[in-house]
Short mmCIF file of C-alpha atoms in Angstrom, two decimals:
data_model
loop_
_atom_site.label_atom_id
_atom_site.label_comp_id
_atom_site.label_asym_id
_atom_site.label_seq_id
_atom_site.Cartn_x
_atom_site.Cartn_y
_atom_site.Cartn_z
CA GLU Q 1 -3.00 -121.08 100.63
CA ILE Q 2 -4.47 -120.40 97.05
CA THR Q 3 -7.64 -118.16 96.81
CA GLU Q 4 -9.95 -118.35 94.14
CA ILE Q 5 -13.76 -118.44 92.64
CA VAL Q 6 -15.08 -121.72 91.67
CA GLU Q 7 -18.87 -122.33 90.92
CA THR Q 8 -20.28 -124.71 93.55
CA THR Q 9 -22.82 -125.88 95.45
CA PRO Q 10 -23.84 -125.80 99.16
CA GLY Q 11 -23.20 -129.58 99.46
CA ARG Q 12 -20.54 -129.57 97.96
CA MET Q 13 -19.18 -126.26 100.43
CA LEU Q 14 -19.96 -128.92 103.03
CA ILE Q 15 -17.31 -131.37 102.33
CA GLY Q 16 -15.79 -128.96 100.94
CA GLN Q 17 -14.89 -127.42 104.52
CA ILE Q 18 -14.10 -131.27 106.14
CA LEU Q 19 -11.41 -131.59 103.54
CA PRO Q 20 -7.58 -131.85 104.92
CA LYS Q 21 -6.00 -128.23 104.43
CA ASN Q 22 -3.43 -129.04 102.28
CA PRO Q 23 -2.04 -128.19 98.29
CA ALA Q 24 -2.41 -131.85 97.10
CA VAL Q 25 -6.05 -132.07 97.96
CA PRO Q 26 -7.57 -128.95 96.01
CA TYR Q 27 -10.89 -127.89 96.03
CA SER Q 28 -12.05 -129.48 93.03
CA THR Q 29 -11.40 -132.52 94.68
CA ALA Q 30 -15.36 -132.06 96.22
CA ASN Q 31 -16.29 -130.01 93.88
CA GLN Q 32 -18.36 -132.71 91.39
CA LEU Q 33 -21.00 -135.00 91.44
CA MET Q 34 -20.30 -137.45 94.83
CA THR Q 35 -21.19 -140.97 93.56
CA LYS Q 36 -19.92 -143.31 96.06
CA LYS Q 37 -16.62 -144.17 93.25
CA MET Q 38 -15.57 -140.36 93.70
CA ILE Q 39 -15.54 -140.46 97.16
CA SER Q 40 -13.63 -143.68 97.14
CA LYS Q 41 -11.53 -141.62 94.75
CA MET Q 42 -11.61 -138.36 97.63
CA ILE Q 43 -10.50 -140.56 100.45
CA ASP Q 44 -7.53 -142.07 98.00
CA THR Q 45 -6.37 -138.70 96.96
CA VAL Q 46 -6.29 -137.57 100.47
CA TYR Q 47 -4.62 -141.27 101.90
CA ARG Q 48 -1.51 -140.55 98.86
CA GLY Q 49 -1.42 -136.82 99.26
CA CYS Q 50 -1.85 -136.16 103.87
CA GLY Q 51 -1.15 -139.25 104.88
CA GLN Q 52 -2.51 -141.64 107.51
CA LYS Q 53 -3.71 -140.53 110.71
CA GLU Q 54 -5.29 -137.46 108.62
CA THR Q 55 -7.72 -140.03 105.89
CA VAL Q 56 -8.66 -141.90 109.32
CA ILE Q 57 -9.75 -138.06 110.83
CA PHE Q 58 -11.26 -137.53 107.34
CA CYS Q 59 -13.62 -140.75 107.12
CA ASP Q 60 -14.24 -139.97 110.53
CA ARG Q 61 -15.78 -136.52 109.33
CA VAL Q 62 -17.35 -137.73 105.81
CA MET Q 63 -18.93 -140.03 108.68
CA GLN Q 64 -20.44 -137.66 110.36
CA LEU Q 65 -21.57 -135.58 108.06
CA GLY Q 66 -23.13 -138.40 105.95
CA PHE Q 67 -25.25 -139.27 108.70
CA LYS Q 68 -26.13 -136.48 110.24
CA ASN Q 69 -27.16 -135.54 106.33
CA ALA Q 70 -28.69 -138.67 105.74
CA CYS Q 71 -31.14 -138.35 108.65
CA ASP Q 72 -31.77 -134.52 107.69
CA ALA Q 73 -32.88 -135.38 104.31
CA GLY Q 74 -35.09 -138.06 105.06
CA ILE Q 75 -34.79 -139.21 101.84
CA SER Q 76 -37.18 -142.04 101.38
CA PHE Q 77 -39.53 -143.57 98.04
CA GLY Q 78 -43.16 -143.64 97.62
CA LYS Q 79 -45.28 -145.41 94.60
CA ASP Q 80 -45.01 -142.26 92.43
CA ASP Q 81 -41.06 -142.02 92.54
CA MET Q 82 -41.41 -145.28 90.15
CA VAL Q 83 -42.67 -143.76 86.84
CA ILE Q 84 -43.59 -146.01 83.99
CA PRO Q 85 -42.61 -144.82 80.64
CA ALA Q 86 -45.42 -143.98 78.16
CA SER Q 87 -43.37 -145.69 75.54
CA LYS Q 88 -43.60 -148.39 77.39
CA TYR Q 89 -46.57 -150.40 75.85
CA THR Q 90 -45.95 -149.87 72.05
CA ILE Q 91 -42.50 -150.99 72.44
CA VAL Q 92 -44.16 -153.88 74.32
CA GLU Q 93 -45.81 -154.55 70.99
CA ALA Q 94 -43.51 -153.98 69.05
CA ALA Q 95 -41.79 -157.41 70.34
CA ARG Q 96 -44.86 -158.96 70.40
CA LYS Q 97 -45.62 -158.72 66.94
CA GLN Q 98 -41.93 -159.31 66.33
CA VAL Q 99 -41.72 -162.72 68.01
CA GLU Q 100 -45.04 -163.43 65.99
CA GLU Q 101 -43.21 -162.91 63.17
CA PHE Q 102 -40.72 -165.62 64.23
CA GLU Q 103 -43.27 -168.18 65.41
CA GLN Q 104 -44.62 -167.58 61.39
CA GLN Q 105 -41.12 -168.10 60.05
CA TYR Q 106 -40.57 -171.47 62.57
CA ASN Q 107 -44.53 -172.29 61.58
CA ASP Q 108 -43.25 -172.62 57.95
CA GLY Q 109 -39.66 -174.07 58.01
CA LEU Q 110 -37.79 -171.24 57.15
CA ILE Q 111 -35.82 -171.11 60.94
CA THR Q 112 -35.17 -174.83 63.48
CA GLN Q 113 -36.85 -174.23 66.62
CA GLY Q 114 -33.39 -173.12 68.57
CA GLU Q 115 -32.78 -170.51 66.08
CA LYS Q 116 -36.71 -168.99 66.29
CA TYR Q 117 -35.69 -169.49 70.35
CA ASN Q 118 -32.86 -167.65 70.04
CA LYS Q 119 -34.66 -164.65 68.42
CA VAL Q 120 -37.09 -164.66 70.37
CA VAL Q 121 -35.37 -164.57 73.44
CA ASP Q 122 -32.99 -161.78 72.10
CA ALA Q 123 -35.92 -159.95 70.87
CA TRP Q 124 -37.30 -159.66 74.18
CA ALA Q 125 -34.02 -158.68 75.98
CA LYS Q 126 -33.39 -155.89 73.59
CA CYS Q 127 -36.67 -154.80 74.32
CA GLY Q 128 -36.45 -155.02 78.34
CA ASP Q 129 -33.70 -153.18 78.03
CA LYS Q 130 -35.44 -150.46 75.58
CA VAL Q 131 -38.02 -149.66 78.48
CA ALA Q 132 -35.50 -150.12 81.35
CA GLU Q 133 -33.87 -146.76 79.42
CA GLU Q 134 -36.87 -145.22 78.54
CA MET Q 135 -37.59 -145.10 82.31
CA MET Q 136 -34.16 -143.99 82.89
CA ASP Q 137 -34.76 -141.18 81.20
CA ALA Q 138 -38.16 -140.36 82.69
CA ILE Q 139 -36.28 -140.54 86.04
CA ARG Q 140 -33.25 -138.61 85.30
CA LYS Q 141 -35.56 -135.90 83.84
CA VAL Q 142 -35.40 -132.33 85.79
CA GLN Q 143 -38.57 -131.26 86.94
CA ILE Q 144 -40.02 -128.10 87.46
CA ASP Q 145 -43.06 -127.28 89.59
CA GLU Q 146 -45.74 -125.23 87.57
CA GLU Q 147 -46.75 -123.96 90.36
CA THR Q 148 -43.88 -122.15 92.15
CA GLY Q 149 -41.73 -122.41 88.71
CA ARG Q 150 -38.63 -124.05 90.64
CA GLN Q 151 -36.65 -127.37 90.32
CA LYS Q 152 -38.58 -130.21 91.64
CA PRO Q 153 -36.45 -132.46 93.53
CA ILE Q 154 -34.51 -135.03 92.16
CA ASN Q 155 -36.61 -138.13 91.86
CA SER Q 156 -34.66 -140.59 94.97
CA VAL Q 157 -35.31 -143.67 94.21
CA TYR Q 158 -32.92 -142.74 90.82
CA MET Q 159 -30.56 -140.60 93.18
CA MET Q 160 -30.30 -143.85 95.36
CA SER Q 161 -29.10 -146.16 92.24
CA HIS Q 162 -27.52 -143.08 90.66
CA SER Q 163 -24.97 -142.45 93.41
CA GLY Q 164 -24.11 -146.24 94.74
CA ALA Q 165 -25.67 -146.37 97.59
CA ARG Q 166 -28.58 -148.74 97.51
CA GLY Q 167 -30.47 -150.36 94.06
CA SER Q 168 -29.14 -150.93 90.68
CA PRO Q 169 -30.23 -149.93 87.57
CA ALA Q 170 -31.15 -154.25 87.37
CA GLN Q 171 -33.60 -153.85 90.46
CA MET Q 172 -34.94 -149.88 89.28
CA LYS Q 173 -36.08 -151.81 85.47
CA GLN Q 174 -38.00 -154.61 88.19
CA LEU Q 175 -39.77 -151.99 89.99
CA ALA Q 176 -41.64 -149.44 87.06
CA GLY Q 177 -39.78 -150.52 84.18
CA MET Q 178 -40.73 -154.48 82.89
CA ARG Q 179 -39.31 -158.20 85.20
CA GLY Q 180 -38.21 -159.01 81.75
CA LEU Q 181 -37.39 -162.64 81.11
CA MET Q 182 -37.05 -165.41 83.37
CA ALA Q 183 -34.81 -167.97 84.18
CA ARG Q 184 -35.58 -171.40 84.74
CA PRO Q 185 -34.37 -174.09 87.54
CA ASP Q 186 -31.34 -175.49 85.13
CA GLY Q 187 -30.70 -171.87 83.99
CA SER Q 188 -31.92 -171.80 80.37
CA ILE Q 189 -34.72 -168.81 79.52
CA ILE Q 190 -38.29 -169.10 80.07
CA GLU Q 191 -39.29 -167.80 76.13
CA THR Q 192 -42.50 -165.91 77.92
CA PRO Q 193 -41.42 -162.88 79.55
CA ILE Q 194 -43.15 -160.99 82.59
CA THR Q 195 -44.00 -157.95 80.57
CA ALA Q 196 -45.29 -156.50 83.95
CA ASN Q 197 -43.43 -154.63 86.20
CA PHE Q 198 -44.18 -154.36 90.77
CA LYS Q 199 -46.02 -151.15 90.81
CA GLU Q 200 -48.42 -152.35 87.70
CA GLY Q 201 -48.35 -156.06 89.46
CA LEU Q 202 -48.40 -159.54 88.04
CA ASN Q 203 -51.07 -162.05 87.25
CA VAL Q 204 -51.44 -165.35 88.81
CA LEU Q 205 -49.23 -166.63 85.91
CA GLU Q 206 -46.39 -164.33 86.11
CA TYR Q 207 -46.11 -164.21 89.30
CA PHE Q 208 -45.59 -168.51 88.62
CA ASN Q 209 -43.14 -168.46 86.17
CA SER Q 210 -41.29 -165.91 88.62
CA THR Q 211 -41.41 -168.41 91.35
CA HIS Q 212 -38.99 -170.38 89.00
CA GLY Q 213 -36.10 -167.62 89.45
CA ALA Q 214 -36.80 -167.02 92.70
CA ARG Q 215 -36.51 -169.96 94.44
CA LYS Q 216 -33.40 -171.28 92.48
CA GLY Q 217 -32.31 -167.93 94.07
CA LEU Q 218 -32.83 -169.85 97.54
CA ALA Q 219 -31.47 -172.93 96.69
CA ASP Q 220 -28.11 -171.86 95.19
CA THR Q 221 -27.08 -169.11 98.06
CA ALA Q 222 -27.76 -172.04 100.74
CA LEU Q 223 -25.74 -174.97 98.39
CA LYS Q 224 -23.00 -172.55 96.84
CA THR Q 225 -21.74 -170.96 99.91
CA ALA Q 226 -20.35 -173.72 101.01
CA ASN Q 227 -18.42 -174.13 97.93
CA SER Q 228 -16.88 -171.26 97.94
CA GLY Q 229 -15.09 -171.23 101.29
CA TYR Q 230 -13.92 -174.72 100.59
CA LEU Q 231 -12.32 -173.19 96.54
CA THR Q 232 -10.71 -170.44 99.55
CA ARG Q 233 -9.10 -173.05 100.89
CA ARG Q 234 -7.82 -174.79 98.22
CA LEU Q 235 -6.25 -172.28 96.31
CA VAL Q 236 -4.88 -171.20 99.90
CA ASP Q 237 -3.40 -174.97 99.96
CA VAL Q 238 -2.10 -173.67 96.71
CA ALA Q 239 -0.74 -170.18 97.05
CA GLN Q 240 0.83 -170.58 100.39
CA ASP Q 241 4.19 -171.07 99.62
CA ALA Q 242 4.46 -167.61 97.48
CA ILE Q 243 6.20 -165.43 99.89
CA ILE Q 244 8.93 -162.46 98.28
CA VAL Q 245 12.15 -163.88 99.15
CA SER Q 246 14.43 -161.00 97.73
CA VAL Q 247 14.82 -157.02 96.53
CA ASP Q 248 14.98 -157.94 92.63
CA CYS Q 249 15.89 -160.92 91.00
CA GLY Q 250 17.57 -159.26 87.92
CA THR Q 251 15.24 -160.43 85.54
CA GLU Q 252 15.46 -159.30 82.14
CA ARG Q 253 12.07 -161.34 81.31
CA GLY Q 254 8.59 -159.73 81.40
CA LEU Q 255 4.63 -159.21 80.12
CA THR Q 256 3.54 -157.44 77.79
CA MET Q 257 0.35 -155.38 78.35
CA GLU Q 258 -2.58 -154.19 75.95
CA PRO Q 259 -5.50 -152.97 76.59
CA ILE Q 260 -8.17 -155.26 77.55
CA VAL Q 261 -11.05 -153.98 74.24
CA ASP Q 262 -14.04 -156.41 74.23
CA ALA Q 263 -16.87 -155.83 71.87
CA GLY Q 264 -15.69 -152.70 70.98
CA GLN Q 265 -15.52 -151.15 75.11
CA ILE Q 266 -12.22 -150.98 77.16
CA VAL Q 267 -12.13 -153.42 80.05
CA ALA Q 268 -9.73 -152.00 81.36
CA SER Q 269 -6.80 -149.47 79.80
CA ILE Q 270 -3.17 -149.68 79.75
CA GLY Q 271 -2.94 -147.48 82.31
CA GLN Q 272 -4.46 -149.74 85.02
CA ARG Q 273 -2.58 -152.70 84.47
CA VAL Q 274 0.32 -151.43 84.52
CA LEU Q 275 -0.70 -149.15 87.45
CA GLY Q 276 1.99 -150.64 90.67
CA ARG Q 277 3.62 -152.86 88.53
CA THR Q 278 7.23 -152.75 87.87
CA ALA Q 279 8.57 -151.30 84.26
CA ALA Q 280 11.10 -153.77 82.50
CA ASP Q 281 11.80 -151.24 79.75
CA ASP Q 282 12.51 -147.44 79.44
CA ILE Q 283 9.06 -146.11 78.72
CA PHE Q 284 9.19 -143.27 76.58
CA HIS Q 285 6.74 -140.81 74.91
CA PRO Q 286 5.79 -141.59 71.38
CA LEU Q 287 5.95 -138.38 70.51
CA SER Q 288 8.39 -135.61 72.79
CA GLY Q 289 10.84 -139.17 73.06
CA ASP Q 290 10.91 -137.69 76.53
CA LEU Q 291 11.76 -141.05 79.45
CA ILE Q 292 8.72 -141.28 81.39
CA ALA Q 293 9.21 -143.80 83.78
CA ALA Q 294 12.89 -145.76 83.63
CA LYS Q 295 13.67 -149.74 83.69
CA GLY Q 296 12.11 -150.90 87.26
CA THR Q 297 10.52 -147.87 87.99
CA LEU Q 298 7.07 -148.89 89.98
CA LEU Q 299 5.06 -147.20 87.76
CA GLU Q 300 2.55 -144.90 90.41
CA GLU Q 301 -0.25 -142.57 89.54
CA LYS Q 302 1.83 -139.59 88.11
CA HIS Q 303 3.14 -142.03 85.63
CA VAL Q 304 0.11 -143.81 84.56
CA ASP Q 305 -1.33 -140.43 83.93
CA ILE Q 306 1.15 -139.66 81.34
CA ILE Q 307 1.12 -142.92 79.63
CA GLU Q 308 -2.78 -142.55 79.61
CA ASP Q 309 -2.37 -139.33 77.65
CA ALA Q 310 0.18 -140.18 75.55
CA ARG Q 311 -1.99 -142.89 74.18
CA ILE Q 312 0.26 -145.56 74.81
CA GLN Q 313 -0.13 -148.69 73.15
CA SER Q 314 1.76 -151.36 74.88
CA ILE Q 315 3.77 -151.27 77.97
CA ARG Q 316 6.26 -154.28 78.81
CA ILE Q 317 6.20 -154.48 83.14
CA ARG Q 318 7.18 -157.44 84.98
CA SER Q 319 5.36 -160.57 86.18
CA PRO Q 320 5.66 -162.77 89.58
CA LEU Q 321 5.28 -165.09 85.79
CA THR Q 322 7.89 -164.62 84.88
CA CYS Q 323 10.26 -163.88 88.01
CA ASP Q 324 14.01 -166.02 88.29
CA MET Q 325 13.63 -166.72 91.99
CA ARG Q 326 14.07 -170.34 92.07
CA GLN Q 327 11.58 -170.01 95.49
CA GLY Q 328 8.79 -167.45 95.86
CA THR Q 329 8.63 -164.11 94.09
CA CYS Q 330 10.87 -160.94 94.61
CA ALA Q 331 9.29 -157.54 95.22
CA ALA Q 332 9.97 -156.12 91.59
CA CYS Q 333 8.52 -158.51 90.15
CA TYR Q 334 4.78 -158.12 92.92
CA GLY Q 335 4.98 -154.52 92.52
CA ARG Q 336 3.07 -152.52 94.75
CA ASP Q 337 1.17 -153.60 98.11
CA LEU Q 338 -2.66 -152.73 97.35
CA ALA Q 339 -3.33 -152.69 101.01
CA ARG Q 340 -0.84 -149.93 101.46
CA GLY Q 341 0.12 -148.32 97.91
CA THR Q 342 3.73 -148.85 98.76
CA PRO Q 343 6.45 -151.61 97.05
CA VAL Q 344 5.55 -154.80 98.48
CA ASN Q 345 7.70 -155.41 102.03
CA MET Q 346 10.29 -158.64 102.10
CA GLY Q 347 8.28 -161.52 104.05
CA GLU Q 348 4.91 -160.46 102.93
CA ALA Q 349 2.93 -163.38 102.12
CA VAL Q 350 1.46 -162.61 98.46
CA GLY Q 351 0.17 -165.77 97.80
CA VAL Q 352 -2.51 -166.26 100.36
CA ILE Q 353 -2.88 -162.78 99.92
CA ALA Q 354 -4.03 -163.58 96.60
CA ALA Q 355 -5.53 -166.36 97.42
CA GLN Q 356 -8.57 -164.98 99.82
CA SER Q 357 -8.61 -162.57 96.93
CA ILE Q 358 -9.45 -164.68 94.20
CA GLY Q 359 -11.50 -166.48 97.24
CA GLU Q 360 -13.45 -163.05 98.95
CA PRO Q 361 -15.27 -162.28 95.70
CA GLY Q 362 -16.89 -166.50 95.23
CA THR Q 363 -19.21 -165.85 98.65
CA GLN Q 364 -20.07 -163.22 97.08
CA LEU Q 365 -21.59 -163.53 93.27
CA THR Q 366 -23.61 -166.35 95.31
CA MET Q 367 -25.76 -163.67 96.70
CA ARG Q 368 -26.21 -162.03 93.40
CA THR Q 369 -28.86 -164.05 91.58
CA PHE Q 370 -30.25 -164.06 94.93
CA HIS Q 371 -30.13 -159.62 94.65
CA ILE Q 372 -31.22 -159.84 91.21
CA GLY Q 373 -34.81 -162.45 91.75
CA GLY Q 374 -34.47 -164.76 89.00
CA THR Q 375 -34.41 -162.56 85.99
CA ALA Q 376 -32.22 -163.83 83.43
CA GLN Q 377 -29.90 -161.95 81.17
CA VAL Q 378 -28.98 -161.72 78.14
CA VAL Q 379 -25.04 -161.42 76.75
CA ASP Q 380 -25.50 -161.90 72.70
CA SER Q 381 -23.62 -158.45 71.62
CA SER Q 382 -24.99 -157.69 68.04
CA PHE Q 383 -22.91 -154.43 67.81
CA LEU Q 384 -19.18 -152.96 67.32
CA GLU Q 385 -18.22 -149.71 69.16
CA SER Q 386 -15.38 -147.97 68.71
CA GLY Q 387 -12.70 -147.89 71.92
CA ALA Q 388 -11.13 -145.34 70.71
CA GLU Q 389 -11.35 -141.59 68.28
CA GLY Q 390 -9.13 -141.20 64.71
CA LYS Q 391 -9.01 -142.45 61.49
CA ILE Q 392 -10.75 -145.70 60.15
CA ALA Q 393 -8.32 -148.10 57.84
CA ILE Q 394 -10.00 -151.71 57.23
CA ARG Q 395 -7.12 -154.26 57.49
CA ASN Q 396 -8.68 -157.04 54.56
CA PRO Q 397 -10.56 -155.39 53.40
CA ASN Q 398 -12.59 -158.75 51.73
CA VAL Q 399 -16.25 -155.88 51.36
CA VAL Q 400 -18.72 -155.70 49.25
CA LYS Q 401 -21.51 -153.14 48.72
CA VAL Q 402 -25.13 -154.05 49.28
CA GLU Q 403 -28.51 -152.26 48.78
CA GLY Q 404 -28.38 -148.69 50.47
CA GLY Q 405 -24.34 -148.45 49.91
CA LYS Q 406 -23.35 -150.02 53.01
CA LEU Q 407 -20.42 -152.55 53.46
CA VAL Q 408 -20.68 -156.06 54.35
CA VAL Q 409 -18.09 -158.66 55.25
CA MET Q 410 -17.39 -161.24 53.64
CA ALA Q 411 -14.70 -162.54 55.34
CA ARG Q 412 -13.79 -163.76 58.62
CA ASN Q 413 -10.32 -161.65 58.91
CA VAL Q 414 -11.61 -158.42 58.59
CA SER Q 415 -10.24 -155.97 61.51
CA LEU Q 416 -10.99 -152.27 61.96
CA ALA Q 417 -7.67 -150.42 62.96
CA ILE Q 418 -8.27 -147.08 64.38
CA LEU Q 419 -5.21 -144.60 64.07
CA ASP Q 420 -3.82 -141.47 65.30
CA ALA Q 421 -3.58 -138.13 63.76
CA GLU Q 422 0.08 -139.93 63.09
CA GLY Q 423 -1.59 -142.77 61.39
CA LYS Q 424 -0.63 -145.03 64.11
CA GLU Q 425 -2.57 -147.80 65.26
CA ARG Q 426 -4.91 -146.97 68.90
CA ALA Q 427 -7.85 -150.31 68.60
CA THR Q 428 -7.91 -152.87 66.75
CA HIS Q 429 -11.26 -154.83 67.00
CA LYS Q 430 -12.04 -157.64 64.92
CA VAL Q 431 -15.73 -158.12 62.65
CA THR Q 432 -17.65 -160.70 62.67
CA TYR Q 433 -18.14 -162.70 58.45
CA GLY Q 434 -21.68 -161.10 57.38
CA SER Q 435 -21.53 -158.06 59.71
CA LYS Q 436 -23.29 -154.87 57.98
CA LEU Q 437 -19.86 -151.75 58.16
CA LEU Q 438 -21.35 -148.29 59.36
CA ILE Q 439 -18.89 -146.26 58.15
CA LYS Q 440 -16.34 -146.25 55.45
CA GLU Q 441 -12.50 -146.05 55.07
CA GLY Q 442 -10.98 -142.82 56.49
CA ASP Q 443 -14.49 -141.57 58.16
CA GLU Q 444 -14.00 -140.36 61.01
CA VAL Q 445 -14.72 -141.50 64.07
CA ARG Q 446 -15.38 -140.63 67.76
CA ARG Q 447 -15.49 -143.42 70.54
CA GLY Q 448 -18.42 -145.07 71.59
CA GLN Q 449 -19.64 -144.80 68.17
CA ARG Q 450 -21.28 -147.72 66.60
CA LEU Q 451 -18.58 -149.36 63.85
CA ALA Q 452 -20.69 -152.38 62.49
CA GLU Q 453 -23.86 -154.61 63.42
CA TRP Q 454 -24.85 -158.29 62.79
CA ASP Q 455 -27.81 -160.45 63.84
CA PRO Q 456 -25.78 -163.25 66.27
CA TYR Q 457 -28.48 -166.03 66.00
CA THR Q 458 -27.98 -166.65 62.58
CA ARG Q 459 -25.36 -166.87 59.71
CA PRO Q 460 -25.56 -165.34 56.79
CA ILE Q 461 -24.92 -167.10 53.44
CA LEU Q 462 -23.49 -164.05 50.88
CA ALA Q 463 -23.22 -164.45 47.76
CA GLU Q 464 -19.80 -163.05 46.15
CA VAL Q 465 -20.97 -162.36 43.00
CA GLU Q 466 -24.08 -161.74 41.13
CA GLY Q 467 -25.69 -163.74 38.32
CA GLU Q 468 -29.23 -166.89 38.77
CA VAL Q 469 -28.80 -169.32 41.24
#
């Protein structure tokens, strides 16, 4: 038994008391902010360290602890818990002025109807996000009671949303921020947003605008449920002959896995992509040269942690796509059985499992529109963020300096590479033509730092030389 002094809270001690007494599950597992994700992680740690029986007992205890304390706490929320940010009106006013400017540009013939529509929708979407950000900041703040000088309870709406128990920031935004842009029944976005929120109340016109999306949500839910069930049936029909028929087909082929990066954000790290798969080659540490995993090893959490720390950029793994079995798949190409966390068993109907796994969220996604209630969401990004930390190298640097000393990209094949201390490439980002670079060659950048900005709705025409037109 290890005894140590830790800084903690009474709530975390309650969780600590029900943890299995096992060195594989240290107190630090419970000594952190427990969101829904962290609870899943904690149960996973217990399962891997203590086995099935202990996990079942532990889950039971967590459930009882949750019910008892949710009952004792009696969390609910009133209208004062929904804090409307003070800066909301100035943000909305600024967006309104911007939209008037776009209207004027359209009337003067400077931009087309389509460009005006895109710019207006983008301006209102940004305005909605800004108001939501301010609202989250106001709700998140720890407040001190002036009379007692003690900390006030945490805002219960924020607690519900942040813990992952109920409600999402998209719903909170409608309660205390602004409802934002609405979708028409055909899916296109109505240009005029609803600037009010549910706390302030909607006027007649705003309410009428919001009925489009709400009705579409109900109609879609009724119609799409049948389609998603049929999709599952067809998927099962196609995939039912994919069964694990041997332990190892002995193929030399495989797929190369790299982190998935979208708009500078790492969507799936290399560790997430290779966890539970079989290594197709020996994996060595890039600095020390030590062997992390031999060829044919099933990559587990311990391997993945080393791979992530070593910042390896690509790994070749076995895949059912490159399996050499005539019929079905082999266990080595398939990898881990995700239900048990162990190598997959012979005869497992992996095709049917895959078909059901793709078909099941189909039903969930149908319900998604219904929950948010017809508010539109705009996805076009207008900036690029760094996916790693390191030194910037501009590849194919066809750039020109403009007023203010910023660099503007003049070609379509320019990319930004982020290098580590050894000069190895850790991430590469393609840059849009006409982007303003916010960094220079050789700059040190942090992860998540903005590297470039552009307007997604206008295509610039740039002069490559100066002179008279």
